[in-house]
PDB file of C-alpha atoms and ligand atoms in Angstrom:
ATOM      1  CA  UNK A 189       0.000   0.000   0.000  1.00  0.00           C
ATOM      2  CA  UNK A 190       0.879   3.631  -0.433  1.00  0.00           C
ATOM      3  CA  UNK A 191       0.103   7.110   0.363  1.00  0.00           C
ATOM      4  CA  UNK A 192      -0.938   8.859  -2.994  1.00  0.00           C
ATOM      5  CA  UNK A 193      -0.489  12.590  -3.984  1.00  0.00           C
ATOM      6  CA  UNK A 194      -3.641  14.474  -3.619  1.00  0.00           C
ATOM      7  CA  UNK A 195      -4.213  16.470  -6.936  1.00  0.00           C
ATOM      8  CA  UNK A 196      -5.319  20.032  -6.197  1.00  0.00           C
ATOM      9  CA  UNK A 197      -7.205  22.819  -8.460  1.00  0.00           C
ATOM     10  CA  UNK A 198      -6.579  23.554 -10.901  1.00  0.00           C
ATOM     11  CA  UNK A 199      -5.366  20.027 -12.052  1.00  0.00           C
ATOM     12  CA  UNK A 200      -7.335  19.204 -14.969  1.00  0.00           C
ATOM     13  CA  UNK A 201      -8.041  15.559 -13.432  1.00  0.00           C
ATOM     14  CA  UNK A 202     -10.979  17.128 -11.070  1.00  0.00           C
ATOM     15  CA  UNK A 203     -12.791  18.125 -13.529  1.00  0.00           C
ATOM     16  CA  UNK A 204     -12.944  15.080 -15.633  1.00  0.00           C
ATOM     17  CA  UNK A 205     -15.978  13.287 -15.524  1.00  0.00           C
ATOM     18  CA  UNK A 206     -14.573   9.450 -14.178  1.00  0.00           C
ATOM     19  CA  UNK A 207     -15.207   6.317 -16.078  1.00  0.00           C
ATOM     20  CA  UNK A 208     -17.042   3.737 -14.679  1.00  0.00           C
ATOM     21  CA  UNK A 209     -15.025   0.217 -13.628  1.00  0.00           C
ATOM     22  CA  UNK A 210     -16.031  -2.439 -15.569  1.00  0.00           C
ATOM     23  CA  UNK A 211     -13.923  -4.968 -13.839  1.00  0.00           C
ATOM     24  CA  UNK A 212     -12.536  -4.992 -10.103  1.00  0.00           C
ATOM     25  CA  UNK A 213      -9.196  -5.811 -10.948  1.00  0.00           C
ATOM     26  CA  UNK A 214      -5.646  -5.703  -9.117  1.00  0.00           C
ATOM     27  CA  UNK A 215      -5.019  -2.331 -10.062  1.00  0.00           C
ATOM     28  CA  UNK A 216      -8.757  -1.115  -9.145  1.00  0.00           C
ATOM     29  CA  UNK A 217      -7.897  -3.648  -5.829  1.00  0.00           C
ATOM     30  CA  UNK A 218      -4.744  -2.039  -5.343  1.00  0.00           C
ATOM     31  CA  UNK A 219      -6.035   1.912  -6.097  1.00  0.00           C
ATOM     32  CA  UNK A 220      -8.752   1.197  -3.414  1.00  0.00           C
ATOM     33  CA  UNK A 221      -6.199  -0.192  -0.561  1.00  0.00           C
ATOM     34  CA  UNK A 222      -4.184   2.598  -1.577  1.00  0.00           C
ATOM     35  CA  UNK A 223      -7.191   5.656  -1.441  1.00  0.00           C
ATOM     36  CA  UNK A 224      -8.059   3.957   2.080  1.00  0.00           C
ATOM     37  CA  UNK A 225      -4.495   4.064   3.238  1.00  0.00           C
ATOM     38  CA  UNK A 226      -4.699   7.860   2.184  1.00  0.00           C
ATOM     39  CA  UNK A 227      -7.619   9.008   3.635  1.00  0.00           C
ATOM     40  CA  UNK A 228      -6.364   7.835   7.165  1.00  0.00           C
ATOM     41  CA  UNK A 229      -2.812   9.280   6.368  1.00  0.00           C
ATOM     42  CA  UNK A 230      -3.927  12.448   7.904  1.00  0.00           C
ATOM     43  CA  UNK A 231      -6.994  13.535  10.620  1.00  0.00           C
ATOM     44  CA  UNK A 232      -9.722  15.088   9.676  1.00  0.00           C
ATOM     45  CA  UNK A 233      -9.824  13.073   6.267  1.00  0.00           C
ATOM     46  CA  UNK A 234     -13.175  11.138   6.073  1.00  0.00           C
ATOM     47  CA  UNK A 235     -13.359  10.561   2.405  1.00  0.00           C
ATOM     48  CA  UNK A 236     -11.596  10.336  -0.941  1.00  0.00           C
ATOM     49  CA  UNK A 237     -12.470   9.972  -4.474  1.00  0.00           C
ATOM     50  CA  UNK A 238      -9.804   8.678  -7.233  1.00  0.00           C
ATOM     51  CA  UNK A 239      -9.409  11.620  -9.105  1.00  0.00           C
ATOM     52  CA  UNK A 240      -8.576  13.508  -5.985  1.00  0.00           C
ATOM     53  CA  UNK A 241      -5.340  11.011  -6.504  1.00  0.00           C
ATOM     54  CA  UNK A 242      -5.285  11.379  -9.718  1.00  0.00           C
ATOM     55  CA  UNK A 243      -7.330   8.431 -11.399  1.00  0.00           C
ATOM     56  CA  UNK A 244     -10.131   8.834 -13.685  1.00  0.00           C
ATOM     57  CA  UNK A 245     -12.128   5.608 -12.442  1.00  0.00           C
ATOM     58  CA  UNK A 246     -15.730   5.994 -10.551  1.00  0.00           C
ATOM     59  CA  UNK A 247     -14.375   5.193  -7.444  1.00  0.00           C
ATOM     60  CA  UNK A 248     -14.687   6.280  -3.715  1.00  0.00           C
ATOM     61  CA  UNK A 249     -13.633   5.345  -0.396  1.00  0.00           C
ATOM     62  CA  UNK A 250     -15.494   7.051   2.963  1.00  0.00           C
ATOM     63  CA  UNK A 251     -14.155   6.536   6.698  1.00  0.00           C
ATOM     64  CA  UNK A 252     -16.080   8.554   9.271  1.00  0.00           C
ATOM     65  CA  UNK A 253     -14.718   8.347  12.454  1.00  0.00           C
ATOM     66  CA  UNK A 254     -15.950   5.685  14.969  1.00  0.00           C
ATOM     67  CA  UNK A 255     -17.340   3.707  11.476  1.00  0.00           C
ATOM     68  CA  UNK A 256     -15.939   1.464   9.073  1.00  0.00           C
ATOM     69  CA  UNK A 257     -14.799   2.374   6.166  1.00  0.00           C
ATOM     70  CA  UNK A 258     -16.755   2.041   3.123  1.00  0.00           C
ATOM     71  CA  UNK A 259     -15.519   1.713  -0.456  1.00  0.00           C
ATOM     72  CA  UNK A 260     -18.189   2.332  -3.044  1.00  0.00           C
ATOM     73  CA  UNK A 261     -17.388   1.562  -6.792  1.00  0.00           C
ATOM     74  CA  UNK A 262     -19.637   3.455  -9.752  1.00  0.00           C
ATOM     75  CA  UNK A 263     -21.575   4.543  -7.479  1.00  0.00           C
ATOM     76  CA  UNK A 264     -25.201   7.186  -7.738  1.00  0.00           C
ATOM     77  CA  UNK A 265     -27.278   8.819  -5.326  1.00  0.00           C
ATOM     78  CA  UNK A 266     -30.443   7.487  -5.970  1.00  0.00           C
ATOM     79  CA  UNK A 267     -32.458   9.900  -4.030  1.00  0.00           C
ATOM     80  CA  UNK A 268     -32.469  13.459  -2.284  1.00  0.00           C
ATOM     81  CA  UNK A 269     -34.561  14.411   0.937  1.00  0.00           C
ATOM     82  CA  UNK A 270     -34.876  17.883   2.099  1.00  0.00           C
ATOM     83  CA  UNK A 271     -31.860  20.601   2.409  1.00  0.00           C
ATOM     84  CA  UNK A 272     -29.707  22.192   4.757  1.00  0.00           C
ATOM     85  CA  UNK A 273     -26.637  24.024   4.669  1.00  0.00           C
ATOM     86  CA  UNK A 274     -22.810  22.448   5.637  1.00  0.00           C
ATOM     87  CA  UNK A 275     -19.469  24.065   6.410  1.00  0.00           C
ATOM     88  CA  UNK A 276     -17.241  21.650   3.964  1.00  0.00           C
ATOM     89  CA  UNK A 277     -13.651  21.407   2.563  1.00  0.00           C
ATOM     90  CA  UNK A 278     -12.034  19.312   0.302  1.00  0.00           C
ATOM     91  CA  UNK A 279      -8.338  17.707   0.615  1.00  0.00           C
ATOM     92  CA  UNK A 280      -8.002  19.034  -3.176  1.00  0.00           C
ATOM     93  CA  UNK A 281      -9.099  22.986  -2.286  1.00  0.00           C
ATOM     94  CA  UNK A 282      -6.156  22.911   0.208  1.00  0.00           C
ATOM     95  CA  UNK A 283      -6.486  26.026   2.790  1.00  0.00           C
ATOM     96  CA  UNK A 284      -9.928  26.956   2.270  1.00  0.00           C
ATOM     97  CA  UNK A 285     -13.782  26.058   3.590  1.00  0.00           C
ATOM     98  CA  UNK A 286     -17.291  27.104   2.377  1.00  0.00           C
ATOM     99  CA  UNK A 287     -20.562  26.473   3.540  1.00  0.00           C
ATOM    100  CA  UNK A 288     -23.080  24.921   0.470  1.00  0.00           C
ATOM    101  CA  UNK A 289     -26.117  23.726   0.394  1.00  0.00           C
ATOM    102  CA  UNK A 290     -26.177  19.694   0.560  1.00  0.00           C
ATOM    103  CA  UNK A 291     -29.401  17.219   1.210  1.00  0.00           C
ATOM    104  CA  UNK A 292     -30.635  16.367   4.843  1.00  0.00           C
ATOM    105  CA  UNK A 293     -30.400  12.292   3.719  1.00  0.00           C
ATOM    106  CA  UNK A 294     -29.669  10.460   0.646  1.00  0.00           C
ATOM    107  CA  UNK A 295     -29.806   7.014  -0.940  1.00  0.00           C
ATOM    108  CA  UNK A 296     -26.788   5.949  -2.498  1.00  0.00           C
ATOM    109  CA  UNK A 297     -25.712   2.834  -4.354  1.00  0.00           C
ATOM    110  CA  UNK A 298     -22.750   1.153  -5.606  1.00  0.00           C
ATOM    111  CA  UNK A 299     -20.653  -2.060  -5.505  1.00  0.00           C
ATOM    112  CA  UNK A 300     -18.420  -3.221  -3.162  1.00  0.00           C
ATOM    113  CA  UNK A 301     -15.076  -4.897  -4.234  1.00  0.00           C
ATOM    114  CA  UNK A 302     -16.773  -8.200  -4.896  1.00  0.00           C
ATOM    115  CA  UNK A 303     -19.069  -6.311  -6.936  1.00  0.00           C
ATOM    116  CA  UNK A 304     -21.706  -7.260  -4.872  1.00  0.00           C
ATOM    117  CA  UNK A 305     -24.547  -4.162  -4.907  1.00  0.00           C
ATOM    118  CA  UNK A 306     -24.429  -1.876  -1.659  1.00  0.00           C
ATOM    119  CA  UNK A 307     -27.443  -0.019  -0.532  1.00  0.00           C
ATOM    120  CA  UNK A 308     -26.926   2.953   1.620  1.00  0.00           C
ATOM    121  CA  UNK A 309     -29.186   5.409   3.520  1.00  0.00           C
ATOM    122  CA  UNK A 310     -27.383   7.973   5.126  1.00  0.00           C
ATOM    123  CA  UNK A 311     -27.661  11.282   6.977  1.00  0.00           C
ATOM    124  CA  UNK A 312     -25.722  13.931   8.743  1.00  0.00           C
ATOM    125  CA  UNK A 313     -22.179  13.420   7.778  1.00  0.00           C
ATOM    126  CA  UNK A 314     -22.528  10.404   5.832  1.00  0.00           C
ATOM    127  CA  UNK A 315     -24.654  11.933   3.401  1.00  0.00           C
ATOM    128  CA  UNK A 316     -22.262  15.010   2.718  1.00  0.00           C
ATOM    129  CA  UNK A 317     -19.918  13.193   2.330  1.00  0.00           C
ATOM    130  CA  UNK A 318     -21.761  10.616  -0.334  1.00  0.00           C
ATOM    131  CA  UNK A 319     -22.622  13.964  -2.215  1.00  0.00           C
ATOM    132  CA  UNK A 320     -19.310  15.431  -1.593  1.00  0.00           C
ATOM    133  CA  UNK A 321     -17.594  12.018  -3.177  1.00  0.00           C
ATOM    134  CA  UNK A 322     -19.652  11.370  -5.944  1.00  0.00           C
ATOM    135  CA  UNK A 323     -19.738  15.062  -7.092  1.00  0.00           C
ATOM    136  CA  UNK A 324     -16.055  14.672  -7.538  1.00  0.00           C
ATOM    137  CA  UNK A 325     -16.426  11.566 -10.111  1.00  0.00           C
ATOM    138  CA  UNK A 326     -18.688  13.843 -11.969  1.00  0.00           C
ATOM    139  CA  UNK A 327     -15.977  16.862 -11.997  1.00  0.00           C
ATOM    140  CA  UNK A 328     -17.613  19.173  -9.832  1.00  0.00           C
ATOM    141  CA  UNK A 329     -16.087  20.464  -6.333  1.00  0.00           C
ATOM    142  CA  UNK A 330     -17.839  21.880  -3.575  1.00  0.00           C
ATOM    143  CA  UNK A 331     -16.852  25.148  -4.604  1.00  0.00           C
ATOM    144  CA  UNK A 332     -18.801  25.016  -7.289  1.00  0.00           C
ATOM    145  CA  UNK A 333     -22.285  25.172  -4.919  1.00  0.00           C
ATOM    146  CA  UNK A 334     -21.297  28.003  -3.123  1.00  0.00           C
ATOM    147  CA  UNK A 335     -23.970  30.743  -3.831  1.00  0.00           C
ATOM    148  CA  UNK A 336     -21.070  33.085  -4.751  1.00  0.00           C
ATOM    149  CA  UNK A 337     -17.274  32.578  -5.267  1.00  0.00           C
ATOM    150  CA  UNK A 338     -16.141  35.007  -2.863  1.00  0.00           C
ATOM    151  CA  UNK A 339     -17.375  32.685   0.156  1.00  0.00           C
ATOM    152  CA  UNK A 340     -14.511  30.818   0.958  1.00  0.00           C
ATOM    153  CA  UNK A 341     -12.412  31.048   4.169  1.00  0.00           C
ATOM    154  CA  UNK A 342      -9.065  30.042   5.474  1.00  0.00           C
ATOM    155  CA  UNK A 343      -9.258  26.848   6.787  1.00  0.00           C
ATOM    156  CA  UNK A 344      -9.751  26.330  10.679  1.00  0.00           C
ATOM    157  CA  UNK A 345      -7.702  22.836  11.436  1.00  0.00           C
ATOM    158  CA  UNK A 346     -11.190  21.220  12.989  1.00  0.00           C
ATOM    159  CA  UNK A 347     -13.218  21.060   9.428  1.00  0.00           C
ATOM    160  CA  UNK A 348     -13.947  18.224   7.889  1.00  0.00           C
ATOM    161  CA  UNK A 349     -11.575  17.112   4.804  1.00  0.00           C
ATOM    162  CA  UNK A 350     -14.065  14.946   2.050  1.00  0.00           C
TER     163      UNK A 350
HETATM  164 ZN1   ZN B 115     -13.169  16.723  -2.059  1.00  0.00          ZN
END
């Protein structure tokens, strides 16, 4: 295992929209153990998406505290309920926050490494970061749902990386 690079704006990478896996190979196997390893590299990290280290696959691994980690392949949010409004940063906006507008709970599905299908409801933190993750296989970044571009801030070391 190793701890990948994060790619930062404006690498060209986070805006691609990701391909979907057809086949869990080594090298997906390998990227995943890889993105998990990364995401617990640091604190604060409690999700990661593989062009965030550099790979153009639909892939995404999530680790909130106190939980176990989940690794999601091509996965969709199925379904949005209700709205509310998050303070979020992103490993690959280094330095900054913003608050955006994100659902109360989603649904979410995907396959797991066995390519078995996952089902997942999810709230609070979960959810973000299920919108958060999946926005990035789609090239957008949270920046991008801020209601104006001026509303960033410096970073405060106790927000959330996604
Ligand atoms: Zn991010």
């Amino acid at each position: 295992m190793a701890i990948l690079p994060i790619r930062v704006v404006p690498d060209p990478v986070l805006r691609q929209k990701a391909k979907r896996v057809k086949a869990v190979d080594g090298s997906i196997k390998k990227l995943i153990a890889d993105m998990i390893e990364t995401m617990h590299a640091a604190p604060g990290r409690v999700g990661l998406a593989a062009p965030q280290v550099g790979v153009s696959w639909r892939v995404v691994v999530i680790g909130i505290p106190e939980e176990k980690d989940i690794v999601l392949i091509n996965p969709e949010i199925v379904r949005r309920k209700g709205e509310r409004m998050v303070t979020e940063g992103c490993l690959s906006v280094p330095g900054y926050f913003g608050v955006v507008k994100r659902a109360e709970s989603v649904r979410a599905k995907g396959r797991d490494v066995r390519g078995r299908e996952i089902k997942i409801k999810a709230n609070e933190l979960l959810a973000q970061a299920l919108e958060h993750e999946i926005d990035h296989l789609n090239g957008m970044l949270y920046t991008d749902h801020l209601e104006s571009q001026g509303e960033l801030y410096k970073i405060e070391p106790e927000i959330t990386q996604l």
